[in-house]
Amino acid sequence: MAKSASKSGTSSADKRKPKLGQNFLVDATAARRIVEALGDISQRTVIEIGPGRGVLTNLLIPRARRVIGIELDRVLAAQLRMGYATKPNVEILESDFVTVEFASMVGRRPGPLHDLRPTQAETVDVVGNLPYYVTSDIVLRILELHPHIERAVIMVQKEVAERIAAEPGSRNYGLLSATAQLFARVENLFTLPPSSFSPPPKVHSSVLRLTMAPRLEELRVAEGLFITFLKLAFAQKRKTLLNNLRGKYPEADVRKALKAAGLRPDVRAEAVPLEKSAALFRALQQE
Ligand code: SAM
């Protein structure tokens, strides 16, 4: 899995080193566009990843039924809690989104929220201007939570957005693209310059909307095993699929399965659409 580039470098305008990917959005129009990209949230629970100073949270509170902010920074979490003390539909959890259990994100809590308890079947929406040092892990976590999430609107580094949305056969297509497109429809909505943030990062940023639409049944693959297979297939991008797979499977089996899936023996994983990867995976399972 390619790691997203660090956003920690800052321009000469602000030499402070942003901690925990803390480049705060200062473009009010962009903040509104991000929240509007969630659609009608009046009856929805929205989980915000890293509310920071609350630029998105302030817009979510009057629009959503319930807002849950997951903020890792202790000081920011305390400030947000104080700032929203009188707002009954918002909760701030001081947690790491990558590791916090979903049940404890949305679970029952005492206090004024008792009538906002989610039902078992309720899905949530997710929004966040992501801390770029941990983008891949957060995106993979969102995808892993697909049964609980309907849509996610996330800001990521422009190059990472291009990778997530890349088509098979393009240079940018990789494990992150394949995994994202296995679980969601991906739309690249708009791009922002560094000046939209304080402190400004070195990179441009893009907003993606992931609408969950898992393809596991259609592709007839089991989630865990297929993800493990994709990780192996993309293990070394420059190698052919055959070379990446023959560490785990006998070469003759891989050649046979490639043929059965209609793939050339010298194909690389980046050129293979998900349908064909699934056919190859199924053929190998039968060997
Ligand atoms: N939403 C704010 C905005 O748009 O201005 C802040 C965005 S800033 C790029 C990322 C935020 O995520 C920071 O507030 C940072 O403290 C927080 N953060 C960093 N790592 C996190 C993690 N693993 N889980 C939750 N929040 C995290």
Short mmCIF file of C-alpha atoms and ligand atoms in Angstrom, two decimals:
data_model
loop_
_atom_site.label_atom_id
_atom_site.label_comp_id
_atom_site.label_asym_id
_atom_site.label_seq_id
_atom_site.Cartn_x
_atom_site.Cartn_y
_atom_site.Cartn_z
CA MET A 1 0.00 0.00 0.00
CA ALA A 2 1.50 3.30 -1.04
CA LYS A 3 1.51 5.77 1.82
CA SER A 4 0.19 9.24 1.18
CA ALA A 5 2.80 11.93 1.08
CA SER A 6 3.21 14.00 4.19
CA LYS A 7 1.47 17.34 4.31
CA SER A 8 3.73 18.46 7.11
CA GLY A 9 5.80 20.90 5.08
CA THR A 10 4.62 24.49 5.30
CA SER A 11 5.22 27.55 3.18
CA SER A 12 7.37 30.42 4.36
CA ALA A 13 4.15 32.22 5.38
CA ASP A 14 3.87 29.93 8.39
CA LYS A 15 6.85 27.97 9.65
CA ARG A 16 4.99 26.24 12.47
CA LYS A 17 5.11 22.51 11.93
CA PRO A 18 1.53 21.27 11.82
CA LYS A 19 0.99 18.58 14.41
CA LEU A 20 -1.22 15.62 13.54
CA GLY A 21 -1.79 16.94 10.01
CA GLN A 22 -3.34 20.11 11.39
CA ASN A 23 -3.79 22.27 8.32
CA PHE A 24 -7.05 24.03 9.07
CA LEU A 25 -9.49 24.93 6.30
CA VAL A 26 -10.01 28.69 6.10
CA ASP A 27 -12.03 28.82 2.85
CA ALA A 28 -15.66 29.24 3.89
CA THR A 29 -17.03 28.46 0.42
CA ALA A 30 -15.07 25.21 0.28
CA ALA A 31 -16.33 24.24 3.75
CA ARG A 32 -19.93 24.77 2.60
CA ARG A 33 -19.35 22.77 -0.59
CA ILE A 34 -17.93 19.87 1.41
CA VAL A 35 -20.93 19.75 3.74
CA GLU A 36 -23.38 20.16 0.86
CA ALA A 37 -21.76 17.22 -0.94
CA LEU A 38 -23.23 15.00 1.80
CA GLY A 39 -26.72 15.77 0.44
CA ASP A 40 -29.75 15.99 2.75
CA ILE A 41 -28.43 15.06 6.21
CA SER A 42 -31.40 16.32 8.20
CA GLN A 43 -32.26 12.77 9.33
CA ARG A 44 -28.71 11.42 9.39
CA THR A 45 -25.95 10.78 11.88
CA VAL A 46 -22.72 12.27 10.55
CA ILE A 47 -19.31 11.24 11.84
CA GLU A 48 -16.69 13.91 11.36
CA ILE A 49 -13.06 12.80 11.30
CA GLY A 50 -10.79 15.40 12.94
CA PRO A 51 -13.10 18.40 13.51
CA GLY A 52 -10.06 20.52 14.47
CA ARG A 53 -11.34 24.04 15.11
CA GLY A 54 -14.84 23.19 13.93
CA VAL A 55 -15.06 24.80 10.50
CA LEU A 56 -17.10 21.85 9.13
CA THR A 57 -18.73 21.00 12.48
CA ASN A 58 -20.30 24.47 12.68
CA LEU A 59 -22.04 23.82 9.38
CA LEU A 60 -23.01 20.22 10.22
CA ILE A 61 -24.69 20.97 13.56
CA PRO A 62 -27.65 22.95 12.17
CA ARG A 63 -28.08 20.57 9.23
CA ALA A 64 -27.67 17.04 10.65
CA ARG A 65 -29.74 15.05 13.10
CA ARG A 66 -26.66 14.03 15.03
CA VAL A 67 -22.97 14.89 14.70
CA ILE A 68 -20.15 12.84 16.22
CA GLY A 69 -16.70 14.39 15.99
CA ILE A 70 -13.69 12.10 16.44
CA GLU A 71 -10.70 14.27 17.33
CA LEU A 72 -7.33 12.84 18.38
CA ASP A 73 -5.85 16.08 19.71
CA ARG A 74 -6.67 16.34 23.41
CA VAL A 75 -6.63 20.15 23.54
CA LEU A 76 -8.76 20.57 20.41
CA ALA A 77 -11.21 17.91 21.63
CA ALA A 78 -11.60 19.74 24.97
CA GLN A 79 -12.07 23.09 23.20
CA LEU A 80 -14.68 21.63 20.86
CA ARG A 81 -16.55 20.05 23.77
CA MET A 82 -16.64 23.37 25.60
CA GLY A 83 -17.64 25.27 22.50
CA TYR A 84 -20.56 22.93 21.75
CA ALA A 85 -21.66 22.36 25.35
CA THR A 86 -25.09 23.86 24.66
CA LYS A 87 -25.67 22.00 21.36
CA PRO A 88 -27.66 18.84 22.08
CA ASN A 89 -26.99 17.04 18.77
CA VAL A 90 -23.19 17.03 18.82
CA GLU A 91 -20.71 14.84 20.67
CA ILE A 92 -16.94 15.02 20.57
CA LEU A 93 -14.90 11.88 21.21
CA GLU A 94 -11.20 12.19 21.88
CA SER A 95 -10.11 9.16 19.84
CA ASP A 96 -8.11 7.92 16.90
CA PHE A 97 -10.49 7.25 14.00
CA VAL A 98 -8.24 4.46 12.72
CA THR A 99 -8.60 2.35 15.84
CA VAL A 100 -11.77 3.45 17.65
CA GLU A 101 -14.49 0.78 17.61
CA PHE A 102 -17.51 1.69 15.52
CA ALA A 103 -19.89 0.68 18.32
CA SER A 104 -18.24 3.12 20.70
CA MET A 105 -18.40 5.88 18.05
CA VAL A 106 -22.16 5.72 17.65
CA GLY A 107 -23.14 3.84 20.82
CA ARG A 108 -25.58 4.73 23.54
CA ARG A 109 -24.57 7.50 25.85
CA PRO A 110 -26.23 9.03 28.85
CA GLY A 111 -27.46 12.58 28.71
CA PRO A 112 -29.55 14.62 26.31
CA LEU A 113 -28.77 12.36 23.37
CA HIS A 114 -30.85 9.47 24.69
CA ASP A 115 -33.49 10.03 22.01
CA LEU A 116 -30.86 10.05 19.27
CA ARG A 117 -29.69 6.49 19.81
CA PRO A 118 -29.06 4.82 16.49
CA THR A 119 -31.02 1.71 15.64
CA GLN A 120 -29.16 -1.47 14.79
CA ALA A 121 -29.78 -0.95 11.07
CA GLU A 122 -28.87 2.73 10.95
CA THR A 123 -26.04 3.74 8.65
CA VAL A 124 -24.03 6.91 9.08
CA ASP A 125 -22.36 9.42 6.79
CA VAL A 126 -18.72 10.39 7.20
CA VAL A 127 -17.01 13.70 6.48
CA GLY A 128 -13.53 15.00 7.09
CA ASN A 129 -10.68 17.12 5.96
CA LEU A 130 -8.26 14.29 6.62
CA PRO A 131 -4.93 14.53 8.39
CA TYR A 132 -2.66 13.57 5.50
CA TYR A 133 -0.03 11.67 7.54
CA VAL A 134 -2.56 8.89 8.01
CA THR A 135 -4.81 9.20 4.92
CA SER A 136 -4.44 5.64 3.59
CA ASP A 137 -5.22 4.10 6.98
CA ILE A 138 -8.30 6.31 7.41
CA VAL A 139 -9.57 5.58 3.89
CA LEU A 140 -9.07 1.84 4.41
CA ARG A 141 -10.89 2.08 7.75
CA ILE A 142 -13.83 3.89 6.09
CA LEU A 143 -13.98 1.14 3.46
CA GLU A 144 -13.75 -1.58 6.10
CA LEU A 145 -16.76 0.02 7.82
CA HIS A 146 -18.79 -0.12 4.59
CA PRO A 147 -21.77 -1.98 6.09
CA HIS A 148 -22.28 0.96 8.48
CA ILE A 149 -21.62 3.86 6.12
CA GLU A 150 -23.72 5.25 3.29
CA ARG A 151 -21.44 7.96 1.98
CA ALA A 152 -18.19 9.67 2.86
CA VAL A 153 -16.99 13.08 1.72
CA ILE A 154 -13.29 13.43 2.42
CA MET A 155 -10.55 15.87 1.59
CA VAL A 156 -7.25 14.22 0.74
CA GLN A 157 -4.04 15.23 -0.97
CA LYS A 158 -4.74 15.76 -4.70
CA GLU A 159 -2.39 12.96 -5.80
CA VAL A 160 -4.03 10.51 -3.39
CA ALA A 161 -7.48 11.48 -4.71
CA GLU A 162 -6.22 10.74 -8.22
CA ARG A 163 -4.98 7.34 -7.08
CA ILE A 164 -8.24 6.47 -5.35
CA ALA A 165 -10.30 7.47 -8.41
CA ALA A 166 -7.89 6.04 -11.03
CA GLU A 167 -9.16 3.72 -13.76
CA PRO A 168 -7.52 0.33 -14.32
CA GLY A 169 -4.80 0.64 -16.95
CA SER A 170 -3.74 4.10 -15.82
CA ARG A 171 -0.43 4.77 -14.09
CA ASN A 172 -2.19 5.76 -10.86
CA TYR A 173 -4.24 2.58 -10.49
CA GLY A 174 -3.09 0.62 -7.45
CA LEU A 175 -4.19 -1.15 -4.30
CA LEU A 176 -5.95 1.94 -2.90
CA SER A 177 -7.92 2.39 -6.15
CA ALA A 178 -8.88 -1.29 -6.36
CA THR A 179 -9.94 -1.46 -2.71
CA ALA A 180 -11.91 1.80 -2.86
CA GLN A 181 -13.67 0.78 -6.06
CA LEU A 182 -14.47 -2.65 -4.63
CA PHE A 183 -16.58 -0.98 -1.95
CA ALA A 184 -17.64 2.39 -3.29
CA ARG A 185 -18.48 4.56 -6.25
CA VAL A 186 -15.79 7.26 -6.27
CA GLU A 187 -16.33 10.86 -7.43
CA ASN A 188 -13.53 13.44 -7.49
CA LEU A 189 -15.50 16.64 -6.74
CA PHE A 190 -13.11 19.61 -6.62
CA THR A 191 -9.55 20.68 -5.87
CA LEU A 192 -8.28 23.38 -3.51
CA PRO A 193 -4.95 25.26 -3.48
CA PRO A 194 -2.68 25.39 -0.40
CA SER A 195 -3.94 28.92 0.34
CA SER A 196 -7.30 27.45 1.42
CA PHE A 197 -5.61 26.23 4.62
CA SER A 198 -3.77 27.64 7.62
CA PRO A 199 -0.94 26.88 7.80
CA PRO A 200 -0.85 26.23 4.03
CA PRO A 201 0.43 22.77 3.11
CA LYS A 202 2.85 22.25 0.20
CA VAL A 203 0.32 20.22 -1.73
CA HIS A 204 -3.04 20.76 -3.41
CA SER A 205 -6.05 18.99 -1.93
CA SER A 206 -9.08 17.32 -3.51
CA VAL A 207 -12.50 16.43 -2.19
CA LEU A 208 -13.79 12.94 -2.91
CA ARG A 209 -17.25 11.49 -2.41
CA LEU A 210 -17.39 7.74 -1.79
CA THR A 211 -20.88 6.31 -2.10
CA MET A 212 -20.81 2.83 -0.64
CA ALA A 213 -21.76 0.19 -3.20
CA PRO A 214 -19.92 -3.02 -2.31
CA ARG A 215 -19.33 -5.36 -5.27
CA LEU A 216 -18.44 -8.49 -3.29
CA GLU A 217 -21.57 -10.45 -4.21
CA GLU A 218 -21.53 -9.42 -7.86
CA LEU A 219 -17.85 -10.45 -8.13
CA ARG A 220 -18.47 -13.61 -6.06
CA VAL A 221 -15.55 -13.02 -3.71
CA ALA A 222 -15.17 -13.23 0.07
CA GLU A 223 -14.10 -9.86 1.49
CA GLY A 224 -11.10 -10.81 3.66
CA LEU A 225 -9.55 -13.33 1.29
CA PHE A 226 -9.99 -11.11 -1.76
CA ILE A 227 -8.39 -8.11 -0.02
CA THR A 228 -5.44 -10.31 0.95
CA PHE A 229 -5.23 -11.42 -2.68
CA LEU A 230 -5.27 -7.81 -3.95
CA LYS A 231 -2.49 -6.88 -1.49
CA LEU A 232 -0.39 -9.71 -2.93
CA ALA A 233 -1.26 -8.81 -6.54
CA PHE A 234 -0.11 -5.21 -6.00
CA ALA A 235 2.77 -6.09 -3.64
CA GLN A 236 5.41 -4.88 -6.10
CA LYS A 237 3.93 -2.60 -8.71
CA ARG A 238 6.72 -3.07 -11.23
CA LYS A 239 6.50 -6.84 -11.19
CA THR A 240 4.05 -8.81 -13.29
CA LEU A 241 1.02 -10.30 -11.61
CA LEU A 242 2.54 -13.74 -12.17
CA ASN A 243 5.70 -12.75 -10.29
CA ASN A 244 3.76 -11.22 -7.42
CA LEU A 245 1.49 -14.23 -7.06
CA ARG A 246 3.97 -17.07 -7.44
CA GLY A 247 5.36 -16.52 -3.95
CA LYS A 248 2.10 -17.89 -2.61
CA TYR A 249 0.74 -20.06 -5.42
CA PRO A 250 2.56 -22.61 -7.61
CA GLU A 251 3.58 -20.96 -10.90
CA ALA A 252 1.73 -23.52 -13.01
CA ASP A 253 -1.50 -22.78 -11.11
CA VAL A 254 -1.09 -19.03 -11.62
CA ARG A 255 -0.48 -19.49 -15.37
CA LYS A 256 -3.56 -21.69 -15.65
CA ALA A 257 -5.71 -19.26 -13.65
CA LEU A 258 -4.47 -16.27 -15.71
CA LYS A 259 -5.53 -18.10 -18.85
CA ALA A 260 -8.91 -19.01 -17.36
CA ALA A 261 -9.46 -15.33 -16.44
CA GLY A 262 -8.53 -14.25 -19.98
CA LEU A 263 -5.33 -12.49 -18.85
CA ARG A 264 -1.89 -12.48 -20.52
CA PRO A 265 0.96 -14.08 -18.53
CA ASP A 266 2.93 -10.80 -18.53
CA VAL A 267 0.07 -8.57 -17.29
CA ARG A 268 0.66 -6.21 -14.34
CA ALA A 269 -1.95 -5.74 -11.60
CA GLU A 270 -2.43 -2.05 -12.50
CA ALA A 271 -3.88 -3.07 -15.89
CA VAL A 272 -6.43 -5.51 -14.52
CA PRO A 273 -10.04 -4.43 -13.87
CA LEU A 274 -11.72 -5.74 -10.71
CA GLU A 275 -13.90 -8.20 -12.68
CA LYS A 276 -10.79 -9.91 -14.04
CA SER A 277 -8.95 -9.82 -10.69
CA ALA A 278 -11.98 -11.53 -9.17
CA ALA A 279 -12.05 -14.14 -11.96
CA LEU A 280 -8.35 -14.82 -11.40
CA PHE A 281 -8.87 -15.07 -7.63
CA ARG A 282 -11.80 -17.48 -8.07
CA ALA A 283 -9.79 -19.62 -10.52
CA LEU A 284 -6.90 -19.82 -8.04
CA GLN A 285 -9.27 -20.78 -5.22
CA GLN A 286 -10.40 -23.73 -7.32
CA GLU A 287 -6.87 -24.98 -8.03
N1 SAM B 1 -11.68 19.68 10.13
C1 SAM B 1 -10.72 20.72 10.43
C2 SAM B 1 -10.62 21.67 9.26
O1 SAM B 1 -11.12 21.34 8.18
O2 SAM B 1 -10.05 22.74 9.44
C3 SAM B 1 -9.34 20.14 10.75
C4 SAM B 1 -8.67 19.37 9.63
S1 SAM B 1 -6.98 18.95 9.94
C5 SAM B 1 -6.40 18.68 8.29
C6 SAM B 1 -7.05 17.29 10.55
C7 SAM B 1 -7.62 17.12 11.95
O3 SAM B 1 -7.61 15.73 12.28
C8 SAM B 1 -6.84 17.82 13.05
O4 SAM B 1 -7.73 18.47 13.90
C9 SAM B 1 -6.12 16.68 13.78
O5 SAM B 1 -5.89 16.95 15.15
C10 SAM B 1 -7.09 15.55 13.60
N2 SAM B 1 -6.51 14.19 13.63
C11 SAM B 1 -5.25 13.82 13.30
N3 SAM B 1 -5.11 12.49 13.36
C12 SAM B 1 -6.32 11.98 13.71
C13 SAM B 1 -6.83 10.67 13.93
N4 SAM B 1 -6.04 9.59 13.78
N5 SAM B 1 -8.13 10.52 14.32
C14 SAM B 1 -8.93 11.60 14.46
N6 SAM B 1 -8.50 12.89 14.27
C15 SAM B 1 -7.23 13.07 13.89
#
